[in-house]
Coordinates of C-alpha atoms and ligand atoms in Angstrom, one line a residue:
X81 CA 0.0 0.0 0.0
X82 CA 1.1 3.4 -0.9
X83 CA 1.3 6.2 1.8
X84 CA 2.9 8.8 -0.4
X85 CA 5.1 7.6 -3.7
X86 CA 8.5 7.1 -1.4
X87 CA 6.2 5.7 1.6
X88 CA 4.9 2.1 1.3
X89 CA 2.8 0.5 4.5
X90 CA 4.2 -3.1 5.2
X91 CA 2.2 -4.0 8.3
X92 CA 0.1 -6.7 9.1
X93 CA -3.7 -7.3 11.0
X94 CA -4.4 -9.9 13.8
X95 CA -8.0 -11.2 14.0
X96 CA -6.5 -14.2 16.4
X97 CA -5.9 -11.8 19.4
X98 CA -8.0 -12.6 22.4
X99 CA -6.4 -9.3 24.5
X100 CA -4.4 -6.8 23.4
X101 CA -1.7 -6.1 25.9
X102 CA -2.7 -9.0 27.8
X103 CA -6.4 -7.6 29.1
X104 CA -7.9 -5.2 26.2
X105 CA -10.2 -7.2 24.0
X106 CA -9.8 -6.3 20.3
X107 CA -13.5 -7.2 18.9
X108 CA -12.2 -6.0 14.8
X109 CA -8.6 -7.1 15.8
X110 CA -5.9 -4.9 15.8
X111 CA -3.2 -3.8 13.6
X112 CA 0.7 -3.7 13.9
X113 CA 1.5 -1.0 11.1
X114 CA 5.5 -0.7 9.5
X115 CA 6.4 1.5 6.9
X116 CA 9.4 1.5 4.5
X117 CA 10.9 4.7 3.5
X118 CA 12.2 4.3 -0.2
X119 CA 15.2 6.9 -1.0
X120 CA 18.6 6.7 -2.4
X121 CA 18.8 4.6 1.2
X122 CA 15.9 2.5 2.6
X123 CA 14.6 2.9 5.9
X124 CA 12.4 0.5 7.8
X125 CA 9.9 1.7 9.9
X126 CA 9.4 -0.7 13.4
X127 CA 8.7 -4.4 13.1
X128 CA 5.5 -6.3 14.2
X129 CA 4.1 -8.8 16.7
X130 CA 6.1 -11.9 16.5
X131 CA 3.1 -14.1 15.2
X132 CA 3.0 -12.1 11.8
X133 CA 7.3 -12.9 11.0
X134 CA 6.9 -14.5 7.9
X135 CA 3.6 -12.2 6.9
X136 CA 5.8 -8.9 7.1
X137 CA 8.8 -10.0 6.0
X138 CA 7.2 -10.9 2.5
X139 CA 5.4 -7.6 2.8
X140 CA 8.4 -6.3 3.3
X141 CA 10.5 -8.2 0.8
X142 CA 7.6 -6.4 -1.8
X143 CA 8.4 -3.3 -1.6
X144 CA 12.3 -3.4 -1.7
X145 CA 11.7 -4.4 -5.2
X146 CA 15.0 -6.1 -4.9
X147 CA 17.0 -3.7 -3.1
X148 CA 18.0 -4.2 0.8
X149 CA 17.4 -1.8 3.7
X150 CA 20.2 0.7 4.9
X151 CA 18.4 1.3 8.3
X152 CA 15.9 -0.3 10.9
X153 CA 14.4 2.6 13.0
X154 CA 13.0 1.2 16.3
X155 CA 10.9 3.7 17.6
X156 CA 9.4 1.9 20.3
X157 CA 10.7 -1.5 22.4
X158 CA 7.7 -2.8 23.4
X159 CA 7.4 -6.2 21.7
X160 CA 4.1 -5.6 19.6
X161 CA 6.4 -3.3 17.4
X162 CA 10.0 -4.6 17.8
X163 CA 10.0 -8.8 17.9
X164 CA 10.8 -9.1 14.9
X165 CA 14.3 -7.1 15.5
X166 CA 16.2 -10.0 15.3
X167 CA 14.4 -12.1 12.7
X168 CA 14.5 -9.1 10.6
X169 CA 18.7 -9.1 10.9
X170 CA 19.1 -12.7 10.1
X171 CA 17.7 -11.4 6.5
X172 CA 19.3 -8.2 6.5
X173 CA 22.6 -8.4 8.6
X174 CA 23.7 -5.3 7.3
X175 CA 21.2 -3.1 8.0
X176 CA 21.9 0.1 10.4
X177 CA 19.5 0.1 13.5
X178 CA 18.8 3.2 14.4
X179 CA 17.5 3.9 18.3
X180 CA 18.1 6.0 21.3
X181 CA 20.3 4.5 24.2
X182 CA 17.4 3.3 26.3
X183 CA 16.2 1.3 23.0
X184 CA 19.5 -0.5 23.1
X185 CA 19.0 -1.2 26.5
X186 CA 15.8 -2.3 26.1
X187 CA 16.9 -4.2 22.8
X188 CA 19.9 -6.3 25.2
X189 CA 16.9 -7.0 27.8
X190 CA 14.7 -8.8 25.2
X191 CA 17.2 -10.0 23.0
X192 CA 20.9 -11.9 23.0
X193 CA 22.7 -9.1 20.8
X194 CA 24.9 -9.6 18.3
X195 CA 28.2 -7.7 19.3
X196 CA 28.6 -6.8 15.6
X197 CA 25.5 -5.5 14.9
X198 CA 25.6 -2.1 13.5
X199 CA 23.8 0.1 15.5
X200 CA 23.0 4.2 15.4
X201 CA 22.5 5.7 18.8
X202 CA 20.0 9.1 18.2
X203 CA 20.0 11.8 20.2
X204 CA 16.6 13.8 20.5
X205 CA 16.6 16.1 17.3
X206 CA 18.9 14.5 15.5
X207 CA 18.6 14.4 11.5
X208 CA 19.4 11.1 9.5
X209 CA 19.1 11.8 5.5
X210 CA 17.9 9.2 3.5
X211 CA 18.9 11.0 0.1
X212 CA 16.0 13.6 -1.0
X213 CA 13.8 12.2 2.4
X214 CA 15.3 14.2 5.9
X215 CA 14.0 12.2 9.0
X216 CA 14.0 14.0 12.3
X217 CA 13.8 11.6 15.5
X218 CA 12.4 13.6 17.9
X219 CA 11.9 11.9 21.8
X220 CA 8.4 11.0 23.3
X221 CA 9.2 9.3 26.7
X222 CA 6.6 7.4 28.2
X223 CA 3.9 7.7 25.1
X224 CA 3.9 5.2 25.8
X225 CA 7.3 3.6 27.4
X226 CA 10.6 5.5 28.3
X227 CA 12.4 4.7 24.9
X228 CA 9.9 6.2 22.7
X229 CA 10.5 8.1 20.2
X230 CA 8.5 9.4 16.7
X231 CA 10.2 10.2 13.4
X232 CA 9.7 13.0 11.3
X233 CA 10.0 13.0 7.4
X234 CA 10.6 16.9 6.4
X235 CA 9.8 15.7 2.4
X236 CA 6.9 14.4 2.5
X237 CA 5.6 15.9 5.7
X238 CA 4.9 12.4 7.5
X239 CA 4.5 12.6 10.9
X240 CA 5.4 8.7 12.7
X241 CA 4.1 8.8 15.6
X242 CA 4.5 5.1 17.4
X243 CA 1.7 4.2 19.7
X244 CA 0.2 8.2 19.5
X245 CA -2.5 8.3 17.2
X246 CA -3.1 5.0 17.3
X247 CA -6.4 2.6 18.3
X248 CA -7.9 -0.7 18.2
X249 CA -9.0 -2.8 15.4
X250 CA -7.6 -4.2 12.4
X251 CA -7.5 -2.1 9.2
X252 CA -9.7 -3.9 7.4
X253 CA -12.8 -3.8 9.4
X254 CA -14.5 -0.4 9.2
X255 CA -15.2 2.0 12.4
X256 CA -15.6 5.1 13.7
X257 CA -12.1 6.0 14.9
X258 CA -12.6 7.9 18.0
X259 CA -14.2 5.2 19.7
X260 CA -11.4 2.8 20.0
X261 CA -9.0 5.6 19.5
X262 CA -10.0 6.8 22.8
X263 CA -10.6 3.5 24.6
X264 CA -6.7 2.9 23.8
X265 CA -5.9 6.4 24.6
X266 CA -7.7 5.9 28.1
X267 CA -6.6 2.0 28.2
X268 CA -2.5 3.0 27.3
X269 CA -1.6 6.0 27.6
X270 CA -4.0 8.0 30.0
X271 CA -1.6 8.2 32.7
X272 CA 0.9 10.0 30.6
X273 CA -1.5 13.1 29.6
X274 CA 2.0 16.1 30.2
X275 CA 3.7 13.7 28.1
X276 CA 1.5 13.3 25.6
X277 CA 1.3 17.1 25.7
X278 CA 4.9 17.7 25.3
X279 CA 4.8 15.6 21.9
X280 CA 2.0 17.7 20.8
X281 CA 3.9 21.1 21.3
X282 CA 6.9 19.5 19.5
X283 CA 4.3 18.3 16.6
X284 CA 2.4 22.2 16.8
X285 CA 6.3 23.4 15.1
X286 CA 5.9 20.8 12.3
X287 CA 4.4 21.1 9.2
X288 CA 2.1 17.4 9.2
X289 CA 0.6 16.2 6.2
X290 CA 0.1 12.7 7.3
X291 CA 0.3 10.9 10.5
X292 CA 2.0 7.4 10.1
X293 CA 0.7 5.0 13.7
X294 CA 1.7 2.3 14.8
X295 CA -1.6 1.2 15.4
X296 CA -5.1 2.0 13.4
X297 CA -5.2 3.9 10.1
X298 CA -2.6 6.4 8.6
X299 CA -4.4 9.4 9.0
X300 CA -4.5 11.7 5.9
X301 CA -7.4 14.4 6.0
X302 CA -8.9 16.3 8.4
X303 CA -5.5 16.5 10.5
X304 CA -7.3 19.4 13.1
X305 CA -9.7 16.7 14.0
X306 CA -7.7 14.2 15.3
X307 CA -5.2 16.2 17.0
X308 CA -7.3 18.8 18.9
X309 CA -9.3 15.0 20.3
X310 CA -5.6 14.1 21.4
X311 CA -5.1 17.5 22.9
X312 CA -8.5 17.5 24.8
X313 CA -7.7 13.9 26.1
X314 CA -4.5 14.5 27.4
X315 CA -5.0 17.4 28.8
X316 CA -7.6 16.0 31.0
X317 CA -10.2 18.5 29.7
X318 CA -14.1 16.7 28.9
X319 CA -14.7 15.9 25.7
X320 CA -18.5 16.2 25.4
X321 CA -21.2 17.3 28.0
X322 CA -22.9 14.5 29.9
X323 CA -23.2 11.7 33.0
X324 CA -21.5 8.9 32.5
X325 CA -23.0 6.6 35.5
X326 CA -21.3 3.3 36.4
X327 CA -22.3 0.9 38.9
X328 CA -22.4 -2.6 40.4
X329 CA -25.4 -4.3 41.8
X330 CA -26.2 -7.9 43.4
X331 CA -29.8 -8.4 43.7
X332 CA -31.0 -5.6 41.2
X333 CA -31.7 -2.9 44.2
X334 CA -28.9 -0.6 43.3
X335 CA -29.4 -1.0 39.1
X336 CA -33.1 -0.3 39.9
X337 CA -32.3 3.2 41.6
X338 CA -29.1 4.0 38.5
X339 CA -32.1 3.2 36.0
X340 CA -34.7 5.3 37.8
X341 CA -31.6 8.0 38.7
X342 CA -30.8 8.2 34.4
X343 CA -34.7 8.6 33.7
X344 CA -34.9 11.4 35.9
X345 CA -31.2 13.2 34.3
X346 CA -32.9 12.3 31.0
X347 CA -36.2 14.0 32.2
X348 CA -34.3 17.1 33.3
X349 CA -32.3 17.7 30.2
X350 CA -29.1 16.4 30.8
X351 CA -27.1 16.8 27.3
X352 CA -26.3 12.7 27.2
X353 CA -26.4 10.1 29.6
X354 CA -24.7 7.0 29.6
X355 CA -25.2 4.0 31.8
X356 CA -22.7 0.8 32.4
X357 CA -22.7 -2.0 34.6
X358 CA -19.2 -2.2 35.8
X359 CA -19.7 -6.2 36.2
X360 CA -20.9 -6.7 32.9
X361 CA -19.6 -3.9 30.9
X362 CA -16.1 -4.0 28.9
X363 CA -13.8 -1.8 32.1
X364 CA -12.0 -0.1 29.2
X365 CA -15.1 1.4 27.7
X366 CA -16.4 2.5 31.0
X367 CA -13.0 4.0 31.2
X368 CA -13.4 5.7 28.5
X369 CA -16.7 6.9 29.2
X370 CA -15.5 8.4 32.1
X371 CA -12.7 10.7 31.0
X372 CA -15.1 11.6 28.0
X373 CA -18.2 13.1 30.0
X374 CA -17.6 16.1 32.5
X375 CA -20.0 14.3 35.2
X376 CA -19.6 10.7 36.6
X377 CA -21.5 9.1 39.0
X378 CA -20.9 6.1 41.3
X379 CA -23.3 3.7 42.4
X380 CA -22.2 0.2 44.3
X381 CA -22.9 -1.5 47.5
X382 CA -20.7 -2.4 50.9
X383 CA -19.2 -5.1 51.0
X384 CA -17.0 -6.8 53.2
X385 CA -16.9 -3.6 54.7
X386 CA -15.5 -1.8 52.1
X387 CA -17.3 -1.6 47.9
X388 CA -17.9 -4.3 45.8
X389 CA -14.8 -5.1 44.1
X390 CA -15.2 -4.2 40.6
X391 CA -15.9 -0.6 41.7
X392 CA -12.6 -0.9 44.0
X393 CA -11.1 -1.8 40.6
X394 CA -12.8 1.1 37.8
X395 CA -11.6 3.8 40.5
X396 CA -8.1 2.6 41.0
X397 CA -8.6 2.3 36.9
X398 CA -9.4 6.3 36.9
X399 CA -7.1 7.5 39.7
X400 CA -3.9 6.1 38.5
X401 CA -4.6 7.5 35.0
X402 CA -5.1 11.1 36.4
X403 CA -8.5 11.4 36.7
X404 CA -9.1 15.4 37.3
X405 CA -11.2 18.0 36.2
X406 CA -15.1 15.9 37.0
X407 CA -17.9 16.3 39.0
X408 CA -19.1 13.3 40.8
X409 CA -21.7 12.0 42.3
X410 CA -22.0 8.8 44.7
X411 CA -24.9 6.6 45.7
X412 CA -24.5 3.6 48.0
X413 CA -26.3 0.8 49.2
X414 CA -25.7 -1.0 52.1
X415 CA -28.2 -3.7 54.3
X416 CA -26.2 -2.9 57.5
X417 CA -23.4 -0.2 58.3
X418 CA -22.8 1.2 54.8
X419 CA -19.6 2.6 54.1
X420 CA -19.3 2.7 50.0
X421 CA -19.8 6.5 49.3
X422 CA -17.4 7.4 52.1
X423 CA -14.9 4.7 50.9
X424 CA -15.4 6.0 47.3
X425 CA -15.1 9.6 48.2
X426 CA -11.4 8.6 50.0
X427 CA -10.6 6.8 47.0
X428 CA -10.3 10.3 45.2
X429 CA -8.1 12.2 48.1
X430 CA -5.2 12.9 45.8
X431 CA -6.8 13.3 42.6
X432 CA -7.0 16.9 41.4
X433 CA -10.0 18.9 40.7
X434 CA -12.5 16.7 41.9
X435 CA -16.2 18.2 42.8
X436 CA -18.5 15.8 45.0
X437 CA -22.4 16.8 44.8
X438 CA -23.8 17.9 47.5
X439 CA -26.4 15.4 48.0
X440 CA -24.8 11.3 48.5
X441 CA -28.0 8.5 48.3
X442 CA -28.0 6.1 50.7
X443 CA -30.3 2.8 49.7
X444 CA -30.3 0.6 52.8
X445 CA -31.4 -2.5 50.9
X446 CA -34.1 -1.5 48.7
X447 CA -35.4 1.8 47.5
X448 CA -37.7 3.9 49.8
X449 CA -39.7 7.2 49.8
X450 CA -36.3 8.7 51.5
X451 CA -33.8 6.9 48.7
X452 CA -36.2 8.2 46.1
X453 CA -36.3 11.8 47.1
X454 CA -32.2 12.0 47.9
X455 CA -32.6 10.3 43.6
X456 CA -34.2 13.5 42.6
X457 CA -32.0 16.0 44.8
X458 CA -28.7 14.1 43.2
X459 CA -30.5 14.7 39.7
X460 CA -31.4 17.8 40.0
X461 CA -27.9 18.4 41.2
X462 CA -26.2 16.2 37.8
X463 CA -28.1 17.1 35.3
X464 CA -26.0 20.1 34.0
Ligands
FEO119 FE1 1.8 -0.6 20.5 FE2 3.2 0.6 23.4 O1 3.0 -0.6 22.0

């Protein structure tokens, strides 16, 4: 495939994946994308998961045409984009690899290297010319490991970006990007929001015709949209006006009072509401979900004196990826002694710019005239 008529995509889609990363499900499979740069030199952009070997390396062997690659540029060490280092210099032994010093380092953890191989240790900014193409290899630490870095091609104005810009599902299944584009933003790189915003004030000085991933589609048109999503989401700002209310419930008490609490936000005008059952629900889409609205609110029972355990788990989820800049509101039900809205609430100390509503439901058991009422305040409170 042709990104531009130097530019050839060589990377490969993996509909066998059960979890992506070890606990992300991948319903349209996901893709490992590598580019060759063709030039009076030939760079290689990244290898893929180990699986696809002999699928990219005939990909690859395609578009050389015949000719062998000068340089391997590993922009990123984690082993969806770089197992295939080695297999790749068993074929091509005298290729250049190009990385930073932690990518070597990296490179000698995962790999028995070849004290031969010949290797090009980049500093941030430096400039590698490929003949008429001028790649820049500008740093990106932890976007979304300490090695990163993204590559810039002054010719054709290519911006590649490693795992920014990227999202789930293969490339040959048809979606709406920002769905899983944000759900692997939220999943992978959420906790690294400043970082994420450093590489966008180093891409604001470059003139970016394309963006080259190494995940999802190489984005073309329409570059504002795309990177003014990534600069709401790691900036920690809302994305779109709205509750998002997650919850857990064992015998239906607590999901009866979330269902009657959405009808009355819904009644009230609330710009969008969205409802998941933490249980049930995919916990990287109710992460999502939850950086996307401005409003979240909790809803889970006591238990074993402390919350049920998958809420225990989405507010860990949130809090260690930043989670700032919300309103929330919290409803708990407890039989005897509850403690889930105060255990919630704690949950949150150190998170920034965090607003609690006023009113905080207590259900003891079931819902009552008093439960009801408390409903309506917390509505009335949520709803814009
Ligand atoms: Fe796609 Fe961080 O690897």
């Amino acid at each position: 495939m042709e990104i531009t008529k130097d530019i050839r995509y060589i990377g490969v889609n993996d509909h066998e994946l059960d979890l992506f990363e070890g606990q992300y499900i991948v319903p349209n499979g996901m893709a490992y994308n590598s580019y060759v740069i063709l030039d009076e030199k030939i760079a290689v952009m990244d290898t893929v998961e180990v699986k696809f070997r002999d699928q990219w390396l005939s990909n690859l062997e395609a578009a050389l045409g015949g000719r062998k690659p000068d340089y391997l540029v590993v922009q990123h060490m984690e082993p969806d984009h770089s197992a295939n280092i080695m297999e790749f210099l068993k074929v091509y032994p005298d290729t250049t690899v190009i990385g930073n010093g932690k990518t070597f380092t990296m490179m000698g953890q995962f790999f028995d290297l070849d004290p031969d191989m010949k290797k090009m240790v980049v500093k941030s900014g430096e400039k590698l010319s490929l003949g008429s193409h001028e790649l820049t290899f500008v740093f990106a630490p932890m976007v979304h490991w300490p090695e990163v870095m993204v590559t810039y091609d002054s010719k054709d104005k290519v911006l590649f970006s490693a795992d920014a810009f990227g999202k789930f599902g293969a490339l040959d299944v048809e979606e709406d990007w920002a769905c899983e584009a944000r759900r692997y933003y939220f999943g992978i790189v959420g906790k690294y929001g400043l970082q994420a915003q450093k590489l966008l004030k180093s891409a604001a000085g470059l003139d970016i015709q394309t963006i080259c991933p190494l995940h999802g589609p190489v984005l073309k048109e329409n570059l504002g949209y795309y990177l003014d999503l990534y600069d709401k989401w790691s900036s920690y700002t809302p994305e779109s006006k709205g509750v998002f209310i997650a919850y857990t419930s064992v015998y239906g008490h607590t999901k009866e009072a979330v269902e009657s609490l959405a009808a009355m936000l819904e009644e009230k005008g609330c710009e969008k509401v969205s409802v998941a059952d933490l249980a049930r629900d995919d916990m990287a889409e109710c992460v999502e979900d939850a950086f996307r609205y401005d409003r979240l609110i909790l809803a889970t029972t006591t238990y074993n004196n402390d919350i049920f355990p998958f809420m225990r788990t989405f507010i860990d989820h949130l809090t260690e990826r930043g989670y700032q800049n919300r309103r929330i509101g919290l409803v708990e039900n407890g039989t005897w002694a509850p403690v889930a809205a105060k255990t919630m609430k704690g949950m949150f100390e150190k998170s920034k710019n965090i607003t609690f509503a006023e009113t905080t439901v207590t259900i003891k058991s079931a819902l009552k005239d008093d439960s009801r009422a408390a409903l309506a305040q917390l509505a009335e409170e949520m709803a814009h």
